[in-house]
N, CA, C and O atoms as a printed pandas DataFrame, in Angstrom:
     atom_number atom_name residue_name chain_id  residue_number  x_coord  y_coord  z_coord
0              1         N          MET        A               1  -67.292    6.307   44.112
1              2        CA          MET        A               1  -65.733    5.433   43.578
2              3         C          MET        A               1  -65.485    6.752   42.433
3              4         O          MET        A               1  -64.419    6.913   41.839
4              5         N          GLU        A               2  -66.481    7.480   42.297
5              6        CA          GLU        A               2  -65.785    8.765   41.106
6              7         C          GLU        A               2  -64.799    9.599   41.714
7              8         O          GLU        A               2  -63.730    9.756   41.125
8              9         N          HIS        A               3  -65.023   10.198   42.892
9             10        CA          HIS        A               3  -64.517   11.290   43.813
10            11         C          HIS        A               3  -63.232   10.234   44.245
11            12         O          HIS        A               3  -62.595   10.848   45.100
12            13         N          LYS        A               4  -62.823    9.384   44.092
13            14        CA          LYS        A               4  -61.533    8.465   44.212
14            15         C          LYS        A               4  -60.813    8.684   43.105
15            16         O          LYS        A               4  -59.774    9.344   43.125
16            17         N          GLU        A               5  -61.441    7.999   41.757
17            18        CA          GLU        A               5  -60.492    8.346   40.715
18            19         C          GLU        A               5  -60.601    9.695   40.437
19            20         O          GLU        A               5  -59.967    9.853   39.393
20            21         N          ALA        A               6  -61.165   11.010   40.881
21            22        CA          ALA        A               6  -60.800   12.139   40.241
22            23         C          ALA        A               6  -59.235   12.382   41.434
23            24         O          ALA        A               6  -58.253   13.046   41.102
24            25         N          LEU        A               7  -59.357   11.793   42.548
25            26        CA          LEU        A               7  -58.314   12.004   43.591
26            27         C          LEU        A               7  -57.026   11.600   43.073
27            28         O          LEU        A               7  -55.931   12.114   43.301
28            29         N          LEU        A               8  -57.296   10.654   42.378
29            30        CA          LEU        A               8  -56.141    9.709   41.885
30            31         C          LEU        A               8  -55.340   10.167   41.028
31            32         O          LEU        A               8  -54.145   10.454   41.093
32            33         N          ASP        A               9  -56.580   10.244   39.687
33            34        CA          ASP        A               9  -56.010   11.365   38.409
34            35         C          ASP        A               9  -55.471   12.844   39.000
35            36         O          ASP        A               9  -54.702   13.405   38.219
36            37         N          CYS        A              10  -55.713   13.480   40.094
37            38        CA          CYS        A              10  -55.117   14.655   40.100
38            39         C          CYS        A              10  -53.924   14.688   40.747
39            40         O          CYS        A              10  -53.160   15.654   40.739
40            41         N          LEU        A              11  -53.685   13.315   41.493
41            42        CA          LEU        A              11  -52.188   12.739   42.179
42            43         C          LEU        A              11  -51.210   12.556   41.383
43            44         O          LEU        A              11  -50.024   12.736   41.662
44            45         N          ALA        A              12  -51.887   11.994   39.804
45            46        CA          ALA        A              12  -51.181   12.004   38.807
46            47         C          ALA        A              12  -50.709   13.079   38.230
47            48         O          ALA        A              12  -49.522   13.198   37.925
48            49         N          GLU        A              13  -51.974   14.337   37.940
49            50        CA          GLU        A              13  -50.916   15.496   37.142
50            51         C          GLU        A              13  -50.203   16.368   38.042
51            52         O          GLU        A              13  -49.319   17.171   37.744
52            53         N          LEU        A              14  -50.754   16.083   39.331
53            54        CA          LEU        A              14  -49.155   16.853   40.852
54            55         C          LEU        A              14  -47.955   16.263   40.255
55            56         O          LEU        A              14  -47.011   16.968   39.900
56            57         N          ARG        A              15  -47.968   14.742   40.111
57            58        CA          ARG        A              15  -46.221   13.969   40.195
58            59         C          ARG        A              15  -46.140   14.784   38.968
59            60         O          ARG        A              15  -45.178   15.551   39.011
60            61         N          THR        A              16  -46.864   14.869   37.850
61            62        CA          THR        A              16  -46.458   15.111   36.652
62            63         C          THR        A              16  -45.672   16.676   36.357
63            64         O          THR        A              16  -44.751   17.082   35.649
64            65         N          ALA        A              17  -46.760   17.329   37.481
65            66        CA          ALA        A              17  -46.048   18.862   37.246
66            67         C          ALA        A              17  -45.167   18.611   37.991
67            68         O          ALA        A              17  -44.162   18.773   37.298
68            69         N          HIS        A              18  -44.664   18.132   39.574
69            70        CA          HIS        A              18  -43.790   18.353   40.337
70            71         C          HIS        A              18  -42.884   17.812   39.229
71            72         O          HIS        A              18  -42.097   18.728   38.989
72            73         N          ASP        A              19  -42.607   16.750   38.424
73            74        CA          ASP        A              19  -41.497   16.264   37.779
74            75         C          ASP        A              19  -40.907   17.077   36.977
75            76         O          ASP        A              19  -39.684   17.212   36.954
76            77         N          LYS        A              20  -41.793   17.767   36.163
77            78        CA          LYS        A              20  -41.795   19.197   35.307
78            79         C          LYS        A              20  -40.534   20.208   35.928
79            80         O          LYS        A              20  -39.460   20.557   35.438
80            81         N          ALA        A              21  -41.074   20.448   37.000
81            82        CA          ALA        A              21  -40.260   21.757   38.039
82            83         C          ALA        A              21  -39.393   21.262   38.085
83            84         O          ALA        A              21  -38.548   21.826   37.390
84            85         N          SER        A              22  -38.919   20.121   38.725
85            86        CA          SER        A              22  -37.908   19.386   39.388
86            87         C          SER        A              22  -36.917   19.041   37.979
87            88         O          SER        A              22  -35.710   18.974   38.206
88            89         N          GLN        A              23  -37.334   18.843   36.680
89            90        CA          GLN        A              23  -36.402   18.746   35.758
90            91         C          GLN        A              23  -35.871   20.551   35.616
91            92         O          GLN        A              23  -34.728   20.955   35.827
92            93         N          ALA        A              24  -36.745   21.173   35.316
93            94        CA          ALA        A              24  -36.446   22.247   35.156
94            95         C          ALA        A              24  -35.369   23.051   35.926
95            96         O          ALA        A              24  -34.613   23.853   35.379
96            97         N          MET        A              25  -35.373   22.739   37.334
97            98        CA          MET        A              25  -34.556   23.119   38.379
98            99         C          MET        A              25  -33.360   22.489   38.021
99           100         O          MET        A              25  -32.300   23.075   37.803
100          101         N          ALA        A              26  -33.542   21.340   37.967
101          102        CA          ALA        A              26  -32.056   20.497   37.625
102          103         C          ALA        A              26  -31.291   21.334   36.785
103          104         O          ALA        A              26  -30.180   21.739   37.128
104          105         N          GLU        A              27  -31.871   21.649   35.595
105          106        CA          GLU        A              27  -31.338   22.238   34.587
106          107         C          GLU        A              27  -31.056   23.602   34.501
107          108         O          GLU        A              27  -30.655   24.164   33.483
108          109         N          ILE        A              28  -31.342   24.302   35.937
109          110        CA          ILE        A              28  -30.812   25.220   36.095
110          111         C          ILE        A              28  -29.939   25.312   36.890
111          112         O          ILE        A              28  -29.139   26.247   36.885
112          113         N          THR        A              29  -29.920   24.063   37.986
113          114        CA          THR        A              29  -28.575   24.305   38.717
114          115         C          THR        A              29  -27.144   23.638   37.960
115          116         O          THR        A              29  -25.966   23.690   38.314
116          117         N          THR        A              30  -27.758   23.037   36.843
117          118        CA          THR        A              30  -26.486   22.148   36.214
118          119         C          THR        A              30  -25.863   23.596   35.287
119          120         O          THR        A              30  -24.673   23.747   35.009
120          121         N          THR        A              31  -26.683   24.313   35.011
121          122        CA          THR        A              31  -26.393   25.765   34.035
122          123         C          THR        A              31  -25.479   26.205   35.314
123          124         O          THR        A              31  -24.300   25.852   35.360
124          125         N          GLY        A              32  -25.999   26.898   36.229
125          126        CA          GLY        A              32  -25.332   27.576   37.043
126          127         C          GLY        A              32  -24.100   26.727   37.860
127          128         O          GLY        A              32  -23.568   27.261   38.833
128          129         N          ALA        A              33  -23.795   25.742   37.529
129          130        CA          ALA        A              33  -22.672   24.999   38.077
130          131         C          ALA        A              33  -21.911   25.391   37.236
131          132         O          ALA        A              33  -21.109   26.227   37.653
132          133         N          CYS        A              34  -21.813   25.062   35.952
133          134        CA          CYS        A              34  -20.911   25.170   34.743
134          135         C          CYS        A              34  -20.808   26.520   34.956
135          136         O          CYS        A              34  -19.647   26.898   35.108
136          137         N          ALA        A              35  -21.638   27.350   35.013
137          138        CA          ALA        A              35  -20.889   28.915   34.814
138          139         C          ALA        A              35  -20.050   29.275   36.181
139          140         O          ALA        A              35  -19.328   30.266   36.295
140          141         N          LEU        A              36  -20.292   28.228   37.255
141          142        CA          LEU        A              36  -19.336   29.019   38.430
142          143         C          LEU        A              36  -18.305   28.521   38.319
143          144         O          LEU        A              36  -17.445   29.158   38.928
144          145         N          LYS        A              37  -17.739   27.192   37.554
145          146        CA          LYS        A              37  -16.518   26.506   37.481
146          147         C          LYS        A              37  -15.874   27.371   35.660
147          148         O          LYS        A              37  -14.908   26.926   35.042
148          149         N          GLY        A              38  -16.553   28.355   35.281
149          150        CA          GLY        A              38  -16.195   28.793   33.768
150          151         C          GLY        A              38  -16.336   28.218   32.682
151          152         O          GLY        A              38  -15.612   28.336   31.694
152          153         N          TYR        A              39  -17.541   27.379   32.838
153          154        CA          TYR        A              39  -17.574   26.697   31.843
154          155         C          TYR        A              39  -18.809   27.118   30.821
155          156         O          TYR        A              39  -18.893   26.570   29.722
156          157         N          GLY        A              40  -19.824   28.186   31.274
157          158        CA          GLY        A              40  -20.377   28.251   30.588
158          159         C          GLY        A              40  -21.416   29.641   31.136
159          160         O          GLY        A              40  -20.910   30.315   32.033
160          161         N          ASN        A              41  -22.814   30.075   30.638
161          162        CA          ASN        A              41  -23.501   31.219   30.962
162          163         C          ASN        A              41  -24.445   30.650   32.240
163          164         O          ASN        A              41  -24.903   29.523   32.427
164          165         N          LEU        A              42  -24.567   32.058   33.159
165          166        CA          LEU        A              42  -25.731   31.640   33.866
166          167         C          LEU        A              42  -26.709   31.122   33.483
167          168         O          LEU        A              42  -26.631   30.991   32.262
168          169         N          PRO        A              43  -27.794   30.670   33.947
169          170        CA          PRO        A              43  -29.169   30.353   33.581
170          171         C          PRO        A              43  -29.601   31.486   33.248
171          172         O          PRO        A              43  -29.483   32.608   33.742
172          173         N          SER        A              44  -30.277   30.956   32.076
173          174        CA          SER        A              44  -31.067   32.084   31.503
174          175         C          SER        A              44  -32.334   32.848   32.148
175          176         O          SER        A              44  -32.583   32.507   33.305
176          177         N          LEU        A              45  -33.178   33.834   31.576
177          178        CA          LEU        A              45  -34.362   34.325   32.151
178          179         C          LEU        A              45  -35.272   33.355   31.932
179          180         O          LEU        A              45  -36.127   33.138   32.792
180          181         N          ASN        A              46  -35.232   32.609   30.729
181          182        CA          ASN        A              46  -36.291   32.264   30.226
182          183         C          ASN        A              46  -36.277   30.845   30.860
183          184         O          ASN        A              46  -37.358   30.277   31.016
184          185         N          GLN        A              47  -35.117   30.232   31.238
185          186        CA          GLN        A              47  -35.052   28.746   32.145
186          187         C          GLN        A              47  -36.126   29.000   33.461
187          188         O          GLN        A              47  -37.045   28.290   33.869
188          189         N          LEU        A              48  -35.629   30.274   33.929
189          190        CA          LEU        A              48  -35.925   30.721   35.343
190          191         C          LEU        A              48  -37.955   30.729   35.206
191          192         O          LEU        A              48  -38.774   30.207   35.961
192          193         N          ARG        A              49  -38.133   31.409   34.144
193          194        CA          ARG        A              49  -39.656   31.476   34.080
194          195         C          ARG        A              49  -40.029   30.306   33.171
195          196         O          ARG        A              49  -41.013   30.773   32.599
196          197         N          SER        A              50  -39.903   29.409   32.815
197          198        CA          SER        A              50  -40.030   27.970   32.629
198          199         C          SER        A              50  -40.435   27.229   34.143
199          200         O          SER        A              50  -41.472   26.663   34.489
200          201         N          TYR        A              51  -39.395   27.441   34.742
201          202        CA          TYR        A              51  -39.150   26.574   35.838
202          203         C          TYR        A              51  -40.494   27.479   37.079
203          204         O          TYR        A              51  -40.909   26.788   38.009
204          205         N          GLY        A              52  -40.924   28.664   36.969
205          206        CA          GLY        A              52  -41.809   29.559   37.785
206          207         C          GLY        A              52  -43.168   28.839   37.256
207          208         O          GLY        A              52  -44.040   28.512   38.061
208          209         N          GLN        A              53  -43.306   28.603   35.810
209          210        CA          GLN        A              53  -44.623   28.164   35.208
210          211         C          GLN        A              53  -44.619   27.010   35.635
211          212         O          GLN        A              53  -45.797   26.895   35.974
212          213         N          ALA        A              54  -44.007   25.807   35.927
213          214        CA          ALA        A              54  -43.676   24.599   35.983
214          215         C          ALA        A              54  -44.178   24.744   37.530
215          216         O          ALA        A              54  -45.343   24.377   37.687
216          217         N          LEU        A              55  -43.623   25.133   38.503
217          218        CA          LEU        A              55  -43.905   25.382   39.654
218          219         C          LEU        A              55  -45.376   25.540   40.118
219          220         O          LEU        A              55  -46.065   24.745   40.757
220          221         N          THR        A              56  -45.729   26.962   39.558
221          222        CA          THR        A              56  -47.097   27.084   39.194
222          223         C          THR        A              56  -48.519   26.457   39.003
223          224         O          THR        A              56  -49.553   26.733   39.610
224          225         N          GLN        A              57  -48.282   25.432   37.883
225          226        CA          GLN        A              57  -48.831   24.644   37.679
226          227         C          GLN        A              57  -48.687   23.622   38.957
227          228         O          GLN        A              57  -49.651   23.268   39.636
228          229         N          ALA        A              58  -47.823   23.355   39.098
229          230        CA          ALA        A              58  -47.623   21.575   40.277
230          231         C          ALA        A              58  -48.760   22.597   41.645
231          232         O          ALA        A              58  -49.786   22.182   42.184
232          233         N          LEU        A              59  -48.008   24.085   41.865
233          234        CA          LEU        A              59  -48.995   24.524   43.115
234          235         C          LEU        A              59  -50.702   24.430   42.937
235          236         O          LEU        A              59  -51.591   24.280   43.774
236          237         N          ARG        A              60  -50.729   24.570   41.632
237          238        CA          ARG        A              60  -52.275   24.513   41.165
238          239         C          ARG        A              60  -53.072   23.183   41.452
239          240         O          ARG        A              60  -54.268   23.051   41.714
240          241         N          GLN        A              61  -52.002   22.158   41.321
241          242        CA          GLN        A              61  -52.512   21.045   40.989
242          243         C          GLN        A              61  -52.782   20.195   42.598
243          244         O          GLN        A              61  -53.612   19.345   42.922
244          245         N          LEU        A              62  -51.932   20.715   43.191
245          246        CA          LEU        A              62  -51.597   20.899   44.983
246          247         C          LEU        A              62  -52.867   20.902   45.678
247          248         O          LEU        A              62  -53.426   20.008   46.314
248          249         N          GLU        A              63  -53.328   22.522   45.330
249          250        CA          GLU        A              63  -54.665   23.102   45.733
250          251         C          GLU        A              63  -55.716   22.180   45.261
251          252         O          GLU        A              63  -56.539   21.722   46.053
252          253         N          ARG        A              64  -55.728   21.806   43.645
253          254        CA          ARG        A              64  -56.739   20.963   43.798
254          255         C          ARG        A              64  -56.960   19.490   43.967
255          256         O          ARG        A              64  -57.917   18.813   43.590
256          257         N          CYS        A              65  -55.774   19.102   44.673
257          258        CA          CYS        A              65  -55.645   17.546   45.612
258          259         C          CYS        A              65  -56.195   17.804   46.617
259          260         O          CYS        A              65  -56.979   17.007   47.132
260          261         N          GLN        A              66  -55.900   19.056   47.169
261          262        CA          GLN        A              66  -56.642   19.479   48.906
262          263         C          GLN        A              66  -57.906   19.504   48.517
263          264         O          GLN        A              66  -58.561   19.009   49.434
264          265         N          GLU        A              67  -58.546   19.793   47.706
265          266        CA          GLU        A              67  -59.570   20.391   47.639
266          267         C          GLU        A              67  -60.439   18.807   47.267
267          268         O          GLU        A              67  -61.621   18.623   47.559
268          269         N          LEU        A              68  -59.903   18.184   46.848
269          270        CA          LEU        A              68  -60.913   16.919   46.585
270          271         C          LEU        A              68  -60.693   16.109   47.603
271          272         O          LEU        A              68  -61.279   15.027   47.622
272          273         N          MET        A              69  -59.671   16.527   48.811
273          274        CA          MET        A              69  -59.546   15.755   49.839
274          275         C          MET        A              69  -60.515   16.007   50.989
275          276         O          MET        A              69  -61.200   15.249   51.677
276          277         N          GLN        A              70  -60.272   17.844   50.956
277          278        CA          GLN        A              70  -61.463   18.359   51.725
278          279         C          GLN        A              70  -62.740   18.021   51.641
279          280         O          GLN        A              70  -63.378   17.974   52.692
280          281         N          ALA        A              71  -63.405   17.708   50.370
281          282        CA          ALA        A              71  -64.614   17.074   49.983
282          283         C          ALA        A              71  -64.588   16.024   50.516
283          284         O          ALA        A              71  -65.458   15.821   51.363
284          285         N          ALA        A              72  -63.772   15.148   50.286
285          286        CA          ALA        A              72  -64.208   13.794   50.969
286          287         C          ALA        A              72  -64.034   13.529   52.197
287          288         O          ALA        A              72  -64.530   12.466   52.571
288          289         N          ALA        A              73  -63.490   14.147   52.957
289          290        CA          ALA        A              73  -63.373   14.236   54.367
290          291         C          ALA        A              73  -64.895   14.987   54.976
291          292         O          ALA        A              73  -65.473   14.692   56.023
292          293         N          ALA        A              74  -65.286   15.988   53.996
293          294        CA          ALA        A              74  -66.815   16.484   54.493
294          295         C          ALA        A              74  -67.939   15.895   54.025
295          296         O          ALA        A              74  -69.080   16.183   54.387
296          297         N          ALA        A              75  -67.606   14.982   53.138
297          298        CA          ALA        A              75  -68.694   13.984   52.872
298          299         C          ALA        A              75  -68.329   12.481   53.935
299          300         O          ALA        A              75  -69.038   11.475   53.976
300          301         N          GLY        A              76  -67.478   12.630   54.454
301          302        CA          GLY        A              76  -67.550   11.643   55.462
302          303         C          GLY        A              76  -66.597   10.405   55.276
303          304         O          GLY        A              76  -66.457    9.474   56.069
304          305         N          MET        A              77  -65.782   10.640   53.700
305          306        CA          MET        A              77  -64.858    9.520   53.365
306          307         C          MET        A              77  -63.849    9.582   54.153
307          308         O          MET        A              77  -63.329   10.600   54.611
308          309         N          ARG        A              78  -63.440    8.059   54.390
309          310        CA          ARG        A              78  -62.187    8.578   55.201
310          311         C          ARG        A              78  -60.810    7.627   54.383
311          312         O          ARG        A              78  -60.921    6.569   53.765
312          313         N          PRO        A              79  -59.847    8.243   54.584
313          314        CA          PRO        A              79  -58.842    8.021   53.818
314          315         C          PRO        A              79  -58.195    6.349   54.008
315          316         O          PRO        A              79  -57.898    5.850   55.093
316          317         N          GLU        A              80  -58.105    5.834   52.982
317          318        CA          GLU        A              80  -57.618    4.243   53.131
318          319         C          GLU        A              80  -56.334    4.277   53.975
319          320         O          GLU        A              80  -55.521    5.193   54.099
320          321         N          ARG        A              81  -56.355    3.002   54.548
321          322        CA          ARG        A              81  -55.250    3.248   55.239
322          323         C          ARG        A              81  -53.982    2.338   54.323
323          324         O          ARG        A              81  -54.243    1.257   53.795
324          325         N          ALA        A              82  -52.615    2.980   54.254
325          326        CA          ALA        A              82  -51.302    2.757   53.221
326          327         C          ALA        A              82  -51.588    0.939   53.783
327          328         O          ALA        A              82  -52.252    0.492   54.718
328          329         N          THR        A              83  -50.730    0.244   52.701
329          330        CA          THR        A              83  -50.652   -1.219   53.281
330          331         C          THR        A              83  -48.529   -1.116   53.017
331          332         O          THR        A              83  -47.666   -0.333   52.620
332          333         N          GLU        A              84  -48.650   -2.222   53.463
333          334        CA          GLU        A              84  -47.290   -2.581   53.207
334          335         C          GLU        A              84  -46.679   -2.538   51.794
335          336         O          GLU        A              84  -45.481   -2.525   51.515
336          337         N          HIS        A              85  -47.691   -2.521   50.991
337          338        CA          HIS        A              85  -47.374   -2.973   49.308
338          339         C          HIS        A              85  -47.600   -2.047   48.603
339          340         O          HIS        A              85  -47.639   -2.166   47.378
340          341         N          ALA        A              86  -47.863   -0.563   49.426
341          342        CA          ALA        A              86  -48.161    0.798   48.744
342          343         C          ALA        A              86  -46.630    0.988   48.202
343          344         O          ALA        A              86  -45.528    0.641   48.626
344          345         N          TYR        A              87  -47.116    1.737   47.012
345          346        CA          TYR        A              87  -45.792    2.232   45.887
346          347         C          TYR        A              87  -45.358    3.040   46.140
347          348         O          TYR        A              87  -46.008    4.053   46.399
348          349         N          VAL        A              88  -44.038    2.995   46.188
349          350        CA          VAL        A              88  -43.018    4.311   46.080
350          351         C          VAL        A              88  -42.400    4.807   45.396
351          352         O          VAL        A              88  -41.401    4.118   45.187
352          353         N          HIS        A              89  -42.393    6.208   44.550
353          354        CA          HIS        A              89  -41.553    6.267   43.572
354          355         C          HIS        A              89  -40.351    6.994   43.993
355          356         O          HIS        A              89  -39.423    7.161   43.202
């Protein structure tokens, strides 16, 4: 059960990191679209760095989740089947 909780925690952290990276990219594309229309400046280097950092964190979390899943498979744990009531966000 501890392994399952660790995996679920890791997946939640992955989701948070992914959302942060997605938000940073949304800001970059909005800034770029405005610049294209002549309403503002190009995206800044700081915006790109923030996106890169968020993406790096998401990738680290992804690797951690994969490690936990591989460890579960090696220990003979089978993934649970998705049900028709699975939560999708």
